[in-house]
């Protein structure tokens, strides 16, 4: 029998390591379990009720082991008995979340259909601002490589688009000319918030709040960088999304309830401009609000 080349043996050892690594994924990539709701602070939290049988069948064979490898997993979700907020518990650490997002970004390059669908979604989101005067300045939060600002530029050619993200991809967005300013960090970082206070006519957050440690703080930070009369554009996945889209996305640390988001905006003096919501099987929804 021919001997196995050393490189093949090394590759085999790496594959074997990959098979055993997921057993430690939860310990290595998750924070301690929390006893309270991250949205309202209630102690009435419990594991999310089982998904409908159809969704369970779609999720069959997927385990939390995939989390450490950047793939989908059986994400542990808790629900608040008071406000209805659904959240990952225990949730991914910052390292685990970054690893998952990096793996997914690399995989997306090889999925042209997903790129086309994302482009259509970006165009639809940008069109939501067409009824209003063209903004002077627009900040896209969680912009990645700036694909949404590039899509919105088609409808708003005289608008200055900036981007902020914790990932260095925002620097590549600047280098590619998709944003005019790139800010690395969170909008809740004091030095970023102070620099951008009351500077923008529009702030967009497309599927960003779900991936932040504190979505309420991020929402309030977005309002601080808006000028009076400015618009906040949100796209989110709500609590239904983890049932009907299979499997739940490991990147979604939170699944904010639409009523909670709108109540928070009302409390901060905003007017909700979106039409009454229609239930979508995906759980995705859009909120457009004006800061008064």
Short mmCIF file of N, CA and C in Angstrom, two decimals, residues 86-167:
data_model
loop_
_atom_site.label_atom_id
_atom_site.label_comp_id
_atom_site.label_asym_id
_atom_site.label_seq_id
_atom_site.Cartn_x
_atom_site.Cartn_y
_atom_site.Cartn_z
N UNK A 86 -36.63 38.66 21.72
CA UNK A 86 -35.98 37.36 21.56
C UNK A 86 -34.49 37.60 21.37
N UNK A 87 -33.69 36.82 22.05
CA UNK A 87 -32.25 37.07 22.00
C UNK A 87 -31.48 35.77 22.15
N UNK A 88 -30.26 35.77 21.62
CA UNK A 88 -29.38 34.63 21.70
C UNK A 88 -28.86 34.51 23.13
N UNK A 89 -29.02 33.33 23.72
CA UNK A 89 -28.63 33.16 25.12
C UNK A 89 -28.23 31.71 25.39
N UNK A 90 -26.94 31.44 25.61
CA UNK A 90 -25.81 32.39 25.64
C UNK A 90 -25.48 32.88 24.24
N UNK A 91 -24.98 34.10 24.15
CA UNK A 91 -24.73 34.68 22.84
C UNK A 91 -23.26 34.53 22.45
N UNK A 92 -23.02 34.68 21.17
CA UNK A 92 -21.66 34.62 20.66
C UNK A 92 -20.80 35.73 21.26
N UNK A 93 -19.56 35.41 21.52
CA UNK A 93 -18.60 36.44 21.90
C UNK A 93 -18.28 37.30 20.68
N UNK A 94 -17.59 38.41 20.90
CA UNK A 94 -17.19 39.27 19.79
C UNK A 94 -16.32 38.49 18.81
N UNK A 95 -15.45 37.61 19.34
CA UNK A 95 -14.59 36.81 18.46
C UNK A 95 -15.41 35.83 17.64
N UNK A 96 -16.37 35.17 18.29
CA UNK A 96 -17.20 34.22 17.58
C UNK A 96 -18.04 34.87 16.51
N UNK A 97 -18.59 36.06 16.82
CA UNK A 97 -19.39 36.78 15.84
C UNK A 97 -18.54 37.22 14.65
N UNK A 98 -17.34 37.74 14.94
CA UNK A 98 -16.45 38.17 13.85
C UNK A 98 -16.06 36.99 12.98
N UNK A 99 -15.83 35.85 13.59
CA UNK A 99 -15.44 34.67 12.82
C UNK A 99 -16.58 34.22 11.91
N UNK A 100 -17.79 34.24 12.44
CA UNK A 100 -18.94 33.84 11.63
C UNK A 100 -19.14 34.79 10.46
N UNK A 101 -19.10 36.10 10.73
CA UNK A 101 -19.34 37.08 9.67
C UNK A 101 -18.24 37.01 8.61
N UNK A 102 -17.01 36.79 9.04
CA UNK A 102 -15.92 36.69 8.07
C UNK A 102 -16.11 35.47 7.15
N UNK A 103 -16.49 34.35 7.75
CA UNK A 103 -16.71 33.15 6.95
C UNK A 103 -17.86 33.33 5.98
N UNK A 104 -18.90 34.02 6.42
CA UNK A 104 -20.05 34.23 5.54
C UNK A 104 -19.71 35.20 4.41
N UNK A 105 -18.92 36.24 4.72
CA UNK A 105 -18.53 37.19 3.68
C UNK A 105 -17.71 36.51 2.60
N UNK A 106 -16.82 35.59 3.02
CA UNK A 106 -16.03 34.87 2.04
C UNK A 106 -16.90 33.95 1.20
N UNK A 107 -17.89 33.30 1.83
CA UNK A 107 -18.76 32.40 1.10
C UNK A 107 -19.66 33.12 0.11
N UNK A 108 -20.02 34.38 0.45
CA UNK A 108 -20.94 35.12 -0.41
C UNK A 108 -20.33 35.41 -1.78
N UNK A 109 -19.01 35.48 -1.86
CA UNK A 109 -18.35 35.73 -3.13
C UNK A 109 -18.71 34.66 -4.15
N UNK A 110 -18.91 33.44 -3.65
CA UNK A 110 -19.21 32.33 -4.55
C UNK A 110 -20.70 32.12 -4.74
N UNK A 111 -21.55 33.06 -4.23
CA UNK A 111 -23.00 32.89 -4.35
C UNK A 111 -23.59 34.09 -5.09
N UNK A 112 -23.54 34.06 -6.42
CA UNK A 112 -24.02 35.23 -7.19
C UNK A 112 -25.50 35.50 -6.97
N UNK A 113 -26.33 34.48 -6.76
CA UNK A 113 -27.76 34.71 -6.56
C UNK A 113 -27.98 35.52 -5.29
N UNK A 114 -27.26 35.19 -4.23
CA UNK A 114 -27.40 35.93 -2.98
C UNK A 114 -26.98 37.39 -3.17
N UNK A 115 -25.93 37.61 -3.94
CA UNK A 115 -25.49 38.98 -4.20
C UNK A 115 -26.56 39.76 -4.95
N UNK A 116 -27.21 39.11 -5.92
CA UNK A 116 -28.26 39.80 -6.68
C UNK A 116 -29.46 40.13 -5.80
N UNK A 117 -29.83 39.20 -4.93
CA UNK A 117 -30.97 39.45 -4.03
C UNK A 117 -30.64 40.59 -3.06
N UNK A 118 -29.40 40.62 -2.57
CA UNK A 118 -28.99 41.70 -1.68
C UNK A 118 -29.04 43.04 -2.39
N UNK A 119 -28.61 43.07 -3.65
CA UNK A 119 -28.64 44.31 -4.42
C UNK A 119 -30.09 44.79 -4.60
N UNK A 120 -31.02 43.88 -4.86
CA UNK A 120 -32.43 44.26 -4.99
C UNK A 120 -32.97 44.81 -3.67
N UNK A 121 -32.58 44.17 -2.56
CA UNK A 121 -33.02 44.66 -1.25
C UNK A 121 -32.46 46.04 -0.96
N UNK A 122 -31.21 46.28 -1.34
CA UNK A 122 -30.61 47.59 -1.13
C UNK A 122 -31.34 48.67 -1.93
N UNK A 123 -31.68 48.37 -3.17
CA UNK A 123 -32.39 49.34 -3.99
C UNK A 123 -33.77 49.65 -3.42
N UNK A 124 -34.45 48.62 -2.94
CA UNK A 124 -35.76 48.82 -2.33
C UNK A 124 -35.67 49.70 -1.09
N UNK A 125 -34.66 49.47 -0.27
CA UNK A 125 -34.49 50.29 0.95
C UNK A 125 -34.20 51.73 0.59
N UNK A 126 -33.35 51.96 -0.41
CA UNK A 126 -33.01 53.33 -0.80
C UNK A 126 -34.23 54.07 -1.33
N UNK A 127 -35.08 53.36 -2.07
CA UNK A 127 -36.28 54.01 -2.63
C UNK A 127 -37.25 54.49 -1.56
N UNK A 128 -37.14 53.95 -0.35
CA UNK A 128 -38.03 54.39 0.73
C UNK A 128 -37.84 55.86 1.06
N UNK A 129 -36.68 56.44 0.70
CA UNK A 129 -36.39 57.85 0.99
C UNK A 129 -36.73 58.77 -0.18
N UNK A 130 -37.18 58.23 -1.30
CA UNK A 130 -37.44 59.06 -2.47
C UNK A 130 -38.54 60.10 -2.26
N UNK A 131 -39.58 59.85 -1.44
CA UNK A 131 -40.60 60.89 -1.25
C UNK A 131 -40.11 62.15 -0.54
N UNK A 132 -38.90 62.13 -0.01
CA UNK A 132 -38.40 63.25 0.79
C UNK A 132 -37.29 63.98 0.04
N UNK A 133 -37.01 65.22 0.43
CA UNK A 133 -35.93 65.97 -0.25
C UNK A 133 -34.62 65.20 -0.18
N UNK A 134 -33.81 65.36 -1.22
CA UNK A 134 -32.53 64.64 -1.26
C UNK A 134 -31.66 65.08 -0.09
N UNK A 135 -31.17 64.12 0.69
CA UNK A 135 -30.36 64.48 1.86
C UNK A 135 -28.99 65.01 1.46
N UNK A 136 -28.47 65.87 2.32
CA UNK A 136 -27.10 66.36 2.11
C UNK A 136 -26.08 65.34 2.58
N UNK A 137 -26.30 64.78 3.78
CA UNK A 137 -25.38 63.81 4.34
C UNK A 137 -26.13 62.56 4.81
N UNK A 138 -25.55 61.39 4.56
CA UNK A 138 -26.18 60.11 4.88
C UNK A 138 -25.13 59.21 5.50
N UNK A 139 -25.43 58.65 6.67
CA UNK A 139 -24.52 57.74 7.34
C UNK A 139 -25.11 56.33 7.31
N UNK A 140 -24.35 55.38 6.80
CA UNK A 140 -24.77 53.98 6.80
C UNK A 140 -24.00 53.26 7.90
N UNK A 141 -24.74 52.72 8.86
CA UNK A 141 -24.14 52.09 10.04
C UNK A 141 -24.06 50.58 9.80
N UNK A 142 -22.89 50.00 10.06
CA UNK A 142 -22.68 48.60 9.74
C UNK A 142 -22.54 48.40 8.24
N UNK A 143 -21.85 49.32 7.60
CA UNK A 143 -21.85 49.39 6.14
C UNK A 143 -21.02 48.31 5.46
N UNK A 144 -20.11 47.65 6.19
CA UNK A 144 -19.27 46.65 5.53
C UNK A 144 -18.42 47.29 4.45
N UNK A 145 -18.50 46.77 3.24
CA UNK A 145 -17.72 47.32 2.13
C UNK A 145 -18.49 48.38 1.35
N UNK A 146 -19.59 48.87 1.93
CA UNK A 146 -20.28 50.02 1.35
C UNK A 146 -21.17 49.71 0.16
N UNK A 147 -21.69 48.51 0.07
CA UNK A 147 -22.53 48.18 -1.08
C UNK A 147 -23.88 48.90 -1.04
N UNK A 148 -24.42 49.12 0.17
CA UNK A 148 -25.69 49.86 0.22
C UNK A 148 -25.52 51.32 -0.17
N UNK A 149 -24.52 52.05 0.35
CA UNK A 149 -24.33 53.42 -0.14
C UNK A 149 -24.13 53.49 -1.65
N UNK A 150 -23.44 52.51 -2.22
CA UNK A 150 -23.24 52.50 -3.67
C UNK A 150 -24.57 52.36 -4.39
N UNK A 151 -25.47 51.52 -3.86
CA UNK A 151 -26.79 51.36 -4.48
C UNK A 151 -27.63 52.62 -4.31
N UNK A 152 -27.58 53.23 -3.12
CA UNK A 152 -28.39 54.42 -2.87
C UNK A 152 -27.91 55.62 -3.68
N UNK A 153 -26.62 55.64 -4.02
CA UNK A 153 -26.07 56.75 -4.81
C UNK A 153 -26.78 56.89 -6.15
N UNK A 154 -27.29 55.80 -6.68
CA UNK A 154 -28.02 55.85 -7.95
C UNK A 154 -29.25 56.73 -7.85
N UNK A 155 -29.92 56.72 -6.68
CA UNK A 155 -31.14 57.50 -6.50
C UNK A 155 -30.84 58.88 -5.93
N UNK A 156 -29.70 59.03 -5.25
CA UNK A 156 -29.37 60.29 -4.60
C UNK A 156 -27.94 60.70 -5.01
N UNK A 157 -27.77 61.14 -6.24
CA UNK A 157 -26.42 61.40 -6.76
C UNK A 157 -25.70 62.57 -6.11
N UNK A 158 -26.44 63.47 -5.45
CA UNK A 158 -25.81 64.65 -4.85
C UNK A 158 -25.62 64.50 -3.34
N UNK A 159 -25.90 63.31 -2.81
CA UNK A 159 -25.77 63.06 -1.38
C UNK A 159 -24.36 62.58 -1.05
N UNK A 160 -23.84 63.03 0.09
CA UNK A 160 -22.55 62.58 0.59
C UNK A 160 -22.79 61.40 1.53
N UNK A 161 -22.26 60.24 1.18
CA UNK A 161 -22.45 59.02 1.98
C UNK A 161 -21.19 58.73 2.80
N UNK A 162 -21.40 58.50 4.08
CA UNK A 162 -20.33 58.06 4.98
C UNK A 162 -20.69 56.68 5.53
N UNK A 163 -19.71 55.98 6.08
CA UNK A 163 -19.95 54.66 6.64
C UNK A 163 -19.23 54.46 7.95
N UNK A 164 -19.83 53.66 8.82
CA UNK A 164 -19.20 53.28 10.08
C UNK A 164 -19.39 51.79 10.28
N UNK A 165 -18.33 51.12 10.75
CA UNK A 165 -18.40 49.68 10.99
C UNK A 165 -17.25 49.30 11.92
N UNK A 166 -17.46 48.24 12.67
CA UNK A 166 -16.39 47.74 13.53
C UNK A 166 -15.33 47.01 12.71
N UNK A 167 -15.70 46.64 11.50
CA UNK A 167 -14.82 45.84 10.63
C UNK A 167 -14.00 46.78 9.74
#
